mmCIF file of C-alpha atoms in Angstrom:
data_model
loop_
_atom_site.group_PDB
_atom_site.id
_atom_site.type_symbol
_atom_site.label_atom_id
_atom_site.label_comp_id
_atom_site.label_asym_id
_atom_site.label_seq_id
_atom_site.Cartn_x
_atom_site.Cartn_y
_atom_site.Cartn_z
ATOM 1 C CA ASP A 1 102.829 104.433 158.545
ATOM 2 C CA LEU A 2 105.727 103.225 156.410
ATOM 3 C CA SER A 3 107.033 100.860 159.080
ATOM 4 C CA LYS A 4 103.517 99.560 159.658
ATOM 5 C CA LEU A 5 103.183 99.095 155.906
ATOM 6 C CA ASP A 6 106.413 97.082 155.834
ATOM 7 C CA VAL A 7 105.195 94.643 158.465
ATOM 8 C CA GLY A 8 101.526 94.759 157.529
ATOM 9 C CA LYS A 9 100.506 95.867 161.027
ATOM 10 C CA PHE A 10 97.838 98.523 160.952
ATOM 11 C CA PRO A 11 95.269 98.724 163.739
ATOM 12 C CA PHE A 12 92.072 97.412 162.174
ATOM 13 C CA ASN A 13 88.756 98.161 163.870
ATOM 14 C CA PRO A 14 85.889 97.394 161.511
ATOM 15 C CA GLN A 15 82.421 98.579 162.493
ATOM 16 C CA ALA A 16 79.266 99.386 160.549
ATOM 17 C CA HIS A 17 79.614 102.880 159.042
ATOM 18 C CA ASN A 18 77.621 104.874 156.521
ATOM 19 C CA LEU A 19 80.253 105.402 153.821
ATOM 20 C CA ALA A 20 78.674 108.684 152.675
ATOM 21 C CA ASN A 21 79.485 110.210 156.074
ATOM 22 C CA ILE A 22 83.139 109.139 155.843
ATOM 23 C CA ILE A 23 83.362 110.504 152.290
ATOM 24 C CA LYS A 24 81.890 113.861 153.390
ATOM 25 C CA THR A 25 84.470 114.072 156.200
ATOM 26 C CA SER A 26 87.295 113.326 153.747
ATOM 27 C CA VAL A 27 86.010 115.993 151.346
ATOM 28 C CA ASP A 28 85.894 118.476 154.243
ATOM 29 C CA ASP A 29 89.493 117.499 155.137
ATOM 30 C CA VAL A 30 90.758 118.484 151.659
ATOM 31 C CA ALA A 31 88.415 121.462 151.168
ATOM 32 C CA GLY A 32 91.179 124.010 151.772
ATOM 33 C CA THR A 33 93.294 122.656 148.922
ATOM 34 C CA ALA A 34 90.233 122.460 146.671
ATOM 35 C CA MET A 35 89.371 126.098 147.440
ATOM 36 C CA GLU A 36 92.945 127.259 146.736
ATOM 37 C CA LYS A 37 92.821 125.694 143.266
ATOM 38 C CA GLU A 38 89.129 126.568 142.779
ATOM 39 C CA ILE A 39 88.373 122.886 142.163
ATOM 40 C CA GLU A 40 84.810 121.778 142.770
ATOM 41 C CA ILE A 41 84.374 118.355 144.387
ATOM 42 C CA VAL A 42 80.995 116.859 143.482
ATOM 43 C CA PHE A 43 79.791 113.851 145.491
ATOM 44 C CA THR A 44 76.860 111.738 144.317
ATOM 45 C CA THR A 45 75.471 108.633 145.934
ATOM 46 C CA GLN A 46 72.487 106.366 145.634
ATOM 47 C CA SER A 47 69.373 107.171 147.651
ATOM 48 C CA GLN A 48 69.787 104.185 150.019
ATOM 49 C CA PRO A 49 72.551 104.504 152.646
ATOM 50 C CA VAL A 50 75.642 102.442 151.880
ATOM 51 C CA VAL A 51 76.614 100.867 155.182
ATOM 52 C CA ALA A 52 79.826 98.846 155.201
ATOM 53 C CA GLN A 53 81.771 97.087 157.885
ATOM 54 C CA CYS A 54 84.960 99.142 157.750
ATOM 55 C CA ASP A 55 87.652 100.908 159.717
ATOM 56 C CA GLU A 56 86.566 104.546 159.609
ATOM 57 C CA GLU A 57 90.099 105.926 160.137
ATOM 58 C CA GLN A 58 91.549 103.849 157.316
ATOM 59 C CA ILE A 59 88.787 104.656 154.840
ATOM 60 C CA ASN A 60 89.130 108.355 155.695
ATOM 61 C CA GLN A 61 92.914 108.281 155.179
ATOM 62 C CA LEU A 62 92.481 106.273 151.973
ATOM 63 C CA LEU A 63 90.077 108.881 150.581
ATOM 64 C CA ARG A 64 92.245 111.809 151.701
ATOM 65 C CA ASN A 65 95.190 110.234 149.826
ATOM 66 C CA VAL A 66 93.169 109.612 146.655
ATOM 67 C CA LEU A 67 91.514 113.051 146.780
ATOM 68 C CA GLY A 68 94.879 114.670 147.539
ATOM 69 C CA ASN A 69 96.327 113.140 144.365
ATOM 70 C CA ALA A 70 93.283 114.135 142.325
ATOM 71 C CA LEU A 71 93.628 117.715 143.577
ATOM 72 C CA LYS A 72 97.393 117.795 143.075
ATOM 73 C CA PHE A 73 97.203 116.683 139.440
ATOM 74 C CA SER A 74 94.039 118.510 138.356
ATOM 75 C CA GLU A 75 93.966 121.869 136.668
ATOM 76 C CA PRO A 76 92.647 124.872 138.615
ATOM 77 C CA LYS A 77 88.921 125.543 138.167
ATOM 78 C CA SER A 78 88.171 121.924 137.230
ATOM 79 C CA LYS A 79 85.918 119.320 138.871
ATOM 80 C CA ILE A 80 86.525 116.101 140.747
ATOM 81 C CA LEU A 81 83.609 113.690 140.849
ATOM 82 C CA ILE A 82 83.071 111.152 143.608
ATOM 83 C CA SER A 83 80.432 108.481 143.200
ATOM 84 C CA LEU A 84 79.275 105.854 145.679
ATOM 85 C CA GLU A 85 77.096 102.902 144.707
ATOM 86 C CA SER A 86 76.452 99.493 146.173
ATOM 87 C CA ASP A 87 74.933 96.171 145.293
ATOM 88 C CA ASP A 88 74.085 93.348 147.701
ATOM 89 C CA ASP A 89 77.724 92.570 148.440
ATOM 90 C CA PHE A 90 80.028 95.472 147.572
ATOM 91 C CA ALA A 91 80.342 99.231 147.874
ATOM 92 C CA THR A 92 81.955 100.839 144.829
ATOM 93 C CA LEU A 93 83.540 104.239 145.206
ATOM 94 C CA GLU A 94 85.004 106.139 142.278
ATOM 95 C CA VAL A 95 87.089 109.296 142.352
ATOM 96 C CA ILE A 96 87.186 110.785 138.851
ATOM 97 C CA ASP A 97 89.479 113.680 137.956
ATOM 98 C CA THR A 98 90.318 115.494 134.732
ATOM 99 C CA GLY A 99 94.011 115.809 135.539
ATOM 100 C CA ILE A 100 97.113 114.693 133.667
ATOM 101 C CA GLY A 101 96.335 110.970 133.727
ATOM 102 C CA ILE A 102 98.777 108.085 134.124
ATOM 103 C CA PRO A 103 100.659 106.321 131.310
ATOM 104 C CA GLU A 104 98.843 103.025 130.513
ATOM 105 C CA ASP A 105 101.868 100.868 131.298
ATOM 106 C CA GLU A 106 102.179 102.456 134.763
ATOM 107 C CA LEU A 107 98.564 102.090 135.943
ATOM 108 C CA GLU A 108 99.195 98.904 137.955
ATOM 109 C CA HIS A 109 102.544 100.036 139.375
ATOM 110 C CA ILE A 110 101.310 103.254 141.001
ATOM 111 C CA PHE A 111 100.132 101.201 143.993
ATOM 112 C CA THR A 112 103.682 99.962 144.663
ATOM 113 C CA LYS A 113 105.788 101.587 147.398
ATOM 114 C CA PHE A 114 107.996 104.493 146.264
ATOM 115 C CA VAL A 115 106.646 104.367 142.698
ATOM 116 C CA GLN A 116 105.356 107.529 141.089
ATOM 117 C CA SER A 117 104.088 108.015 137.579
ATOM 118 C CA SER A 118 106.701 109.286 135.130
ATOM 119 C CA LYS A 119 104.267 112.158 134.481
ATOM 120 C CA THR A 120 104.229 113.184 138.121
ATOM 121 C CA ASN A 121 107.656 112.472 139.593
ATOM 122 C CA SER A 122 109.131 115.607 138.093
ATOM 123 C CA GLY A 123 108.790 117.736 141.197
ATOM 124 C CA ALA A 124 105.104 117.640 142.121
ATOM 125 C CA GLY A 125 106.160 116.348 145.527
ATOM 126 C CA GLY A 126 105.253 113.208 147.374
ATOM 127 C CA THR A 127 106.989 110.040 148.451
ATOM 128 C CA GLY A 128 105.272 107.464 146.295
ATOM 129 C CA LEU A 129 103.710 105.949 149.411
ATOM 130 C CA GLY A 130 100.165 107.351 149.399
ATOM 131 C CA LEU A 131 98.711 104.851 146.951
ATOM 132 C CA ALA A 132 100.720 101.977 148.459
ATOM 133 C CA LEU A 133 99.038 102.793 151.779
ATOM 134 C CA CYS A 134 95.693 102.936 149.983
ATOM 135 C CA ARG A 135 96.217 99.446 148.566
ATOM 136 C CA GLU A 136 97.151 98.166 152.039
ATOM 137 C CA PHE A 137 94.001 99.657 153.587
ATOM 138 C CA VAL A 138 91.787 98.279 150.820
ATOM 139 C CA SER A 139 93.447 94.877 151.190
ATOM 140 C CA LEU A 140 92.701 94.854 154.933
ATOM 141 C CA HIS A 141 89.072 95.418 153.982
ATOM 142 C CA GLN A 142 89.257 92.451 151.554
ATOM 143 C CA GLY A 143 88.580 94.828 148.687
ATOM 144 C CA ASN A 144 90.167 95.996 145.472
ATOM 145 C CA ILE A 145 91.583 99.297 144.194
ATOM 146 C CA THR A 146 92.345 100.045 140.561
ATOM 147 C CA ALA A 147 93.249 103.029 138.415
ATOM 148 C CA LEU A 148 92.205 103.700 134.852
ATOM 149 C CA ASN A 149 92.496 106.584 132.462
ATOM 150 C CA ASN A 150 89.369 108.408 131.337
ATOM 151 C CA ASP A 151 88.593 108.842 127.643
ATOM 152 C CA LYS A 152 88.609 112.639 127.936
ATOM 153 C CA GLY A 153 91.694 112.858 130.185
ATOM 154 C CA GLY A 154 92.294 112.356 133.860
ATOM 155 C CA THR A 155 92.118 109.274 136.013
ATOM 156 C CA THR A 156 89.471 107.250 137.808
ATOM 157 C CA ILE A 157 90.443 105.492 141.015
ATOM 158 C CA CYS A 158 87.929 102.728 141.688
ATOM 159 C CA ILE A 159 87.678 101.257 145.186
ATOM 160 C CA GLN A 160 85.517 98.234 145.907
ATOM 161 C CA ILE A 161 85.045 96.960 149.421
ATOM 162 C CA PRO A 162 82.685 94.284 150.669
ATOM 163 C CA LEU A 163 79.791 95.476 152.810
ATOM 164 C CA GLU A 164 80.571 92.620 155.214
ATOM 165 C CA ILE A 165 84.142 91.587 156.021
ATOM 166 C CA ASN A 166 84.863 87.902 156.482
ATOM 167 C CA LEU A 167 86.378 88.268 159.955
ATOM 168 C CA ASP A 168 87.330 84.570 160.137
ATOM 169 C CA GLU A 169 89.410 84.945 156.993
ATOM 170 C CA HIS A 170 90.858 88.194 158.331
ATOM 171 C CA ALA A 171 91.929 86.507 161.588
ATOM 172 C CA THR A 172 93.526 83.663 159.607
ATOM 173 C CA ASN A 173 95.495 86.144 157.489
ATOM 174 C CA GLU A 174 96.637 87.993 160.625
ATOM 175 C CA ASN A 175 97.852 84.748 162.192
ATOM 176 C CA LEU A 176 99.668 83.819 158.987
ATOM 177 C CA ALA A 177 101.347 87.236 158.919
ATOM 178 C CA GLU A 178 102.494 86.832 162.520
ATOM 179 C CA HIS A 179 103.949 83.374 161.897
ATOM 180 C CA THR A 180 105.764 84.331 158.705
ATOM 181 C CA SER A 181 107.382 87.523 160.009
#
């Protein structure tokens, strides 16, 4: 994944997917870790299905990375909330934990390769690549990923992706990447 990240070459196969199904799969994928720490993962979504044109594999890996961090930095017996909403154009997914949070001046940098928060690089493990991969996947989907600290502690990772990808723009960006490498 790192070498693909360096050259911006991930397989990208967008198709219409119900995001709730991908989220449920990702939650199932991290359920063992959640059970070990007795952390409850609570997923809420709107009543209407949120169908987005996305690469299922990438969205699943993105969510596993974000949930993995939330689990790693949350106290045992706490909760992680996942919410999914949409409007006419975008799906908004939030992963909200009550963990240790991220220093304000580091919030933007945590999506950079090999960067870890000063609060977390003291032996919690990891390479500092998980969130960089997340940003790459969100970028391929023409979306946005941000981190913010919660008032009562912990972090919210907010992911916005368009329901429809502009495939013409995507093809243009791919061609540009090929010509500039």
